[in-house]
PDB file of C-alpha atoms in Angstrom:
ATOM      1  CA  MET A1375      -0.082  -0.379   0.063  1.00 69.00           C
ATOM      2  CA  SER A1376       2.437   2.453   1.073  1.00 83.00           C
ATOM      3  CA  GLU A1377       4.641   1.447  -2.514  1.00 89.00           C
ATOM      4  CA  GLN A1378       1.119   2.914  -4.437  1.00 93.00           C
ATOM      5  CA  ARG A1379       1.065   6.093  -2.394  1.00 95.00           C
ATOM      6  CA  ILE A1380       4.635   6.891  -3.059  1.00 96.00           C
ATOM      7  CA  GLU A1381       3.942   6.450  -6.963  1.00 96.00           C
ATOM      8  CA  LEU A1382       0.925   8.656  -6.395  1.00 96.00           C
ATOM      9  CA  ILE A1383       2.956  11.392  -4.459  1.00 97.00           C
ATOM     10  CA  LYS A1384       5.839  11.296  -6.853  1.00 97.00           C
ATOM     11  CA  GLU A1385       3.194  12.148  -9.588  1.00 97.00           C
ATOM     12  CA  MET A1386       1.954  15.007  -8.024  1.00 97.00           C
ATOM     13  CA  LEU A1387       5.432  16.048  -6.766  1.00 97.00           C
ATOM     14  CA  ASN A1388       6.780  15.987 -10.480  1.00 97.00           C
ATOM     15  CA  LYS A1389       4.255  19.047 -10.472  1.00 97.00           C
ATOM     16  CA  ASN A1390       4.976  20.646  -7.853  1.00 95.00           C
ATOM     17  CA  PRO A1391       8.296  19.922  -6.583  1.00 94.00           C
ATOM     18  CA  LYS A1392       8.583  22.197  -3.457  1.00 94.00           C
ATOM     19  CA  ASP A1393       5.808  21.234  -2.344  1.00 96.00           C
ATOM     20  CA  SER A1394       6.853  20.826   1.692  1.00 96.00           C
ATOM     21  CA  TYR A1395       3.158  18.808   2.306  1.00 97.00           C
ATOM     22  CA  LEU A1396       3.994  16.586  -0.382  1.00 97.00           C
ATOM     23  CA  ARG A1397       7.695  16.068   0.518  1.00 97.00           C
ATOM     24  CA  TYR A1398       6.865  15.343   4.125  1.00 98.00           C
ATOM     25  CA  ALA A1399       3.998  12.966   2.820  1.00 97.00           C
ATOM     26  CA  ILE A1400       6.453  11.029   0.551  1.00 98.00           C
ATOM     27  CA  ALA A1401       9.002  11.223   3.355  1.00 98.00           C
ATOM     28  CA  MET A1402       6.587   9.432   5.931  1.00 97.00           C
ATOM     29  CA  GLU A1403       5.703   6.909   3.513  1.00 97.00           C
ATOM     30  CA  TYR A1404       9.337   6.065   2.869  1.00 97.00           C
ATOM     31  CA  LEU A1405       9.834   5.519   6.612  1.00 97.00           C
ATOM     32  CA  ASN A1406       6.686   3.103   6.592  1.00 95.00           C
ATOM     33  CA  ILE A1407       8.413   1.077   4.438  1.00 96.00           C
ATOM     34  CA  GLY A1408      11.884   1.184   6.314  1.00 96.00           C
ATOM     35  CA  ALA A1409      13.307   3.601   3.397  1.00 97.00           C
ATOM     36  CA  LYS A1410      15.041   5.795   5.999  1.00 98.00           C
ATOM     37  CA  ASP A1411      17.839   7.233   4.172  1.00 98.00           C
ATOM     38  CA  VAL A1412      15.579   8.091   1.084  1.00 98.00           C
ATOM     39  CA  ALA A1413      13.006   9.388   3.844  1.00 98.00           C
ATOM     40  CA  GLN A1414      15.753  11.438   5.676  1.00 98.00           C
ATOM     41  CA  LYS A1415      16.651  13.186   1.880  1.00 98.00           C
ATOM     42  CA  GLU A1416      13.400  14.313   1.502  1.00 98.00           C
ATOM     43  CA  LEU A1417      12.952  15.514   5.092  1.00 98.00           C
ATOM     44  CA  GLU A1418      16.100  17.562   4.334  1.00 98.00           C
ATOM     45  CA  THR A1419      14.164  18.672   1.039  1.00 97.00           C
ATOM     46  CA  VAL A1420      11.478  19.801   3.059  1.00 98.00           C
ATOM     47  CA  LEU A1421      13.412  22.400   5.175  1.00 97.00           C
ATOM     48  CA  LYS A1422      15.657  23.454   1.928  1.00 96.00           C
ATOM     49  CA  TYR A1423      12.501  24.963   0.459  1.00 94.00           C
ATOM     50  CA  ASP A1424      10.589  25.427   3.781  1.00 96.00           C
ATOM     51  CA  LYS A1425      12.031  25.890   7.051  1.00 97.00           C
ATOM     52  CA  SER A1426       8.303  26.503   8.518  1.00 97.00           C
ATOM     53  CA  HIS A1427       6.832  23.313   8.082  1.00 97.00           C
ATOM     54  CA  PRO A1428       7.066  22.117  12.169  1.00 97.00           C
ATOM     55  CA  ALA A1429       6.493  18.576  11.450  1.00 97.00           C
ATOM     56  CA  THR A1430       9.770  17.807   9.444  1.00 98.00           C
ATOM     57  CA  TYR A1431      11.627  18.990  12.839  1.00 98.00           C
ATOM     58  CA  PRO A1432      11.084  16.473  15.322  1.00 98.00           C
ATOM     59  CA  ALA A1433      10.902  13.710  12.326  1.00 98.00           C
ATOM     60  CA  LEU A1434      14.549  14.631  11.076  1.00 98.00           C
ATOM     61  CA  GLY A1435      15.596  14.930  14.412  1.00 98.00           C
ATOM     62  CA  ARG A1436      14.665  11.448  15.705  1.00 97.00           C
ATOM     63  CA  LEU A1437      16.436  10.022  12.088  1.00 98.00           C
ATOM     64  CA  LEU A1438      19.752  11.940  13.016  1.00 98.00           C
ATOM     65  CA  GLU A1439      19.881  10.603  16.758  1.00 96.00           C
ATOM     66  CA  GLU A1440      19.690   7.104  15.521  1.00 96.00           C
ATOM     67  CA  GLN A1441      22.526   7.915  13.476  1.00 97.00           C
ATOM     68  CA  GLY A1442      23.972   8.928  16.577  1.00 96.00           C
ATOM     69  CA  LYS A1443      24.016  12.632  15.799  1.00 97.00           C
ATOM     70  CA  THR A1444      22.670  13.960  19.050  1.00 95.00           C
ATOM     71  CA  ALA A1445      23.891  17.830  18.673  1.00 96.00           C
ATOM     72  CA  LYS A1446      22.650  18.219  15.125  1.00 97.00           C
ATOM     73  CA  ALA A1447      19.226  17.016  16.516  1.00 97.00           C
ATOM     74  CA  ILE A1448      18.897  18.809  19.327  1.00 96.00           C
ATOM     75  CA  LYS A1449      19.973  21.911  17.485  1.00 96.00           C
ATOM     76  CA  LEU A1450      16.911  20.716  14.953  1.00 97.00           C
ATOM     77  CA  TYR A1451      14.806  20.338  17.499  1.00 97.00           C
ATOM     78  CA  LYS A1452      15.389  23.753  19.358  1.00 96.00           C
ATOM     79  CA  ASP A1453      14.862  25.174  15.381  1.00 97.00           C
ATOM     80  CA  GLY A1454      11.765  23.542  15.225  1.00 97.00           C
ATOM     81  CA  LEU A1455      10.765  24.631  18.830  1.00 96.00           C
ATOM     82  CA  GLU A1456      11.214  28.266  17.592  1.00 95.00           C
ATOM     83  CA  VAL A1457       8.884  27.677  14.522  1.00 97.00           C
ATOM     84  CA  ALA A1458       6.412  25.832  15.908  1.00 96.00           C
ATOM     85  CA  THR A1459       6.107  28.608  18.541  1.00 95.00           C
ATOM     86  CA  LYS A1460       5.753  31.583  15.926  1.00 96.00           C
ATOM     87  CA  LYS A1461       3.155  29.022  14.528  1.00 95.00           C
ATOM     88  CA  THR A1462       0.870  28.116  17.705  1.00 95.00           C
ATOM     89  CA  ASP A1463       1.186  24.645  16.624  1.00 96.00           C
ATOM     90  CA  LEU A1464       0.902  22.934  20.265  1.00 96.00           C
ATOM     91  CA  LYS A1465       1.483  19.184  19.051  1.00 97.00           C
ATOM     92  CA  ILE A1466       4.628  19.883  17.651  1.00 97.00           C
ATOM     93  CA  ILE A1467       5.758  22.438  20.550  1.00 96.00           C
ATOM     94  CA  GLY A1468       5.451  19.539  23.028  1.00 95.00           C
ATOM     95  CA  THR A1469       6.663  16.774  20.449  1.00 96.00           C
ATOM     96  CA  LEU A1470      10.186  18.997  20.861  1.00 96.00           C
ATOM     97  CA  THR A1471       9.748  19.815  24.301  1.00 94.00           C
ATOM     98  CA  GLU A1472       9.529  16.234  25.105  1.00 94.00           C
ATOM     99  CA  ALA A1473      12.502  15.586  22.890  1.00 95.00           C
ATOM    100  CA  LEU A1474      14.634  18.614  24.418  1.00 95.00           C
ATOM    101  CA  LEU A1475      13.734  16.865  27.850  1.00 92.00           C
ATOM    102  CA  ILE A1476      14.528  13.667  27.836  1.00 91.00           C
ATOM    103  CA  ARG A1477      18.183  15.090  26.577  1.00 86.00           C
ATOM    104  CA  ASP A1478      18.560  17.261  29.819  1.00 84.00           C
ATOM    105  CA  VAL A1479      18.032  20.671  27.408  1.00 80.00           C
ATOM    106  CA  TYR A1480      15.617  22.950  29.247  1.00 71.00           C
ATOM    107  CA  VAL A1481      13.903  25.644  26.723  1.00 73.00           C
ATOM    108  CA  GLU A1482      12.218  28.352  28.262  1.00 70.00           C
ATOM    109  CA  PRO A1483       8.386  27.724  27.110  1.00 63.00           C
ATOM    110  CA  SER A1484       7.495  31.077  24.979  1.00 66.00           C
ATOM    111  CA  LEU A1485       4.083  30.886  24.603  1.00 59.00           C
TER     112      LEU A1485
END
C-alpha cells in the first residue's frame, strides 16, 4: 500500500517539486517501508525549501539521533521549537519540548 501512495505522491511532486506537504508525506511513506535514508533526504529537502514546516523537525531529528548525531538533532529540535511556537503548533511544541527534556536540555517556554 505504501508503494502505491509513494507513486501517487511522486506524480504530484513532478508537478510541484517544492511542495513541502507532499515532500513530508512521501518521507513518512518511506519511513513506513523502512527506507530511512530516502526519508531523511526528503525531510532535508522540505527544510531546504520551507523552514516553516513544523512537523519536519521532530521527524528529521529522530533520524539524526538514530545515527548518533545527537548534537545536530538537538539543534534541529530547538530550531523547530522556534518555528512551532511562531505557528502556535501545540502538538509539535510538546513533541519537541519532550525530545529536548529527555536529553536534559531545558528551553524556556515562550507561549
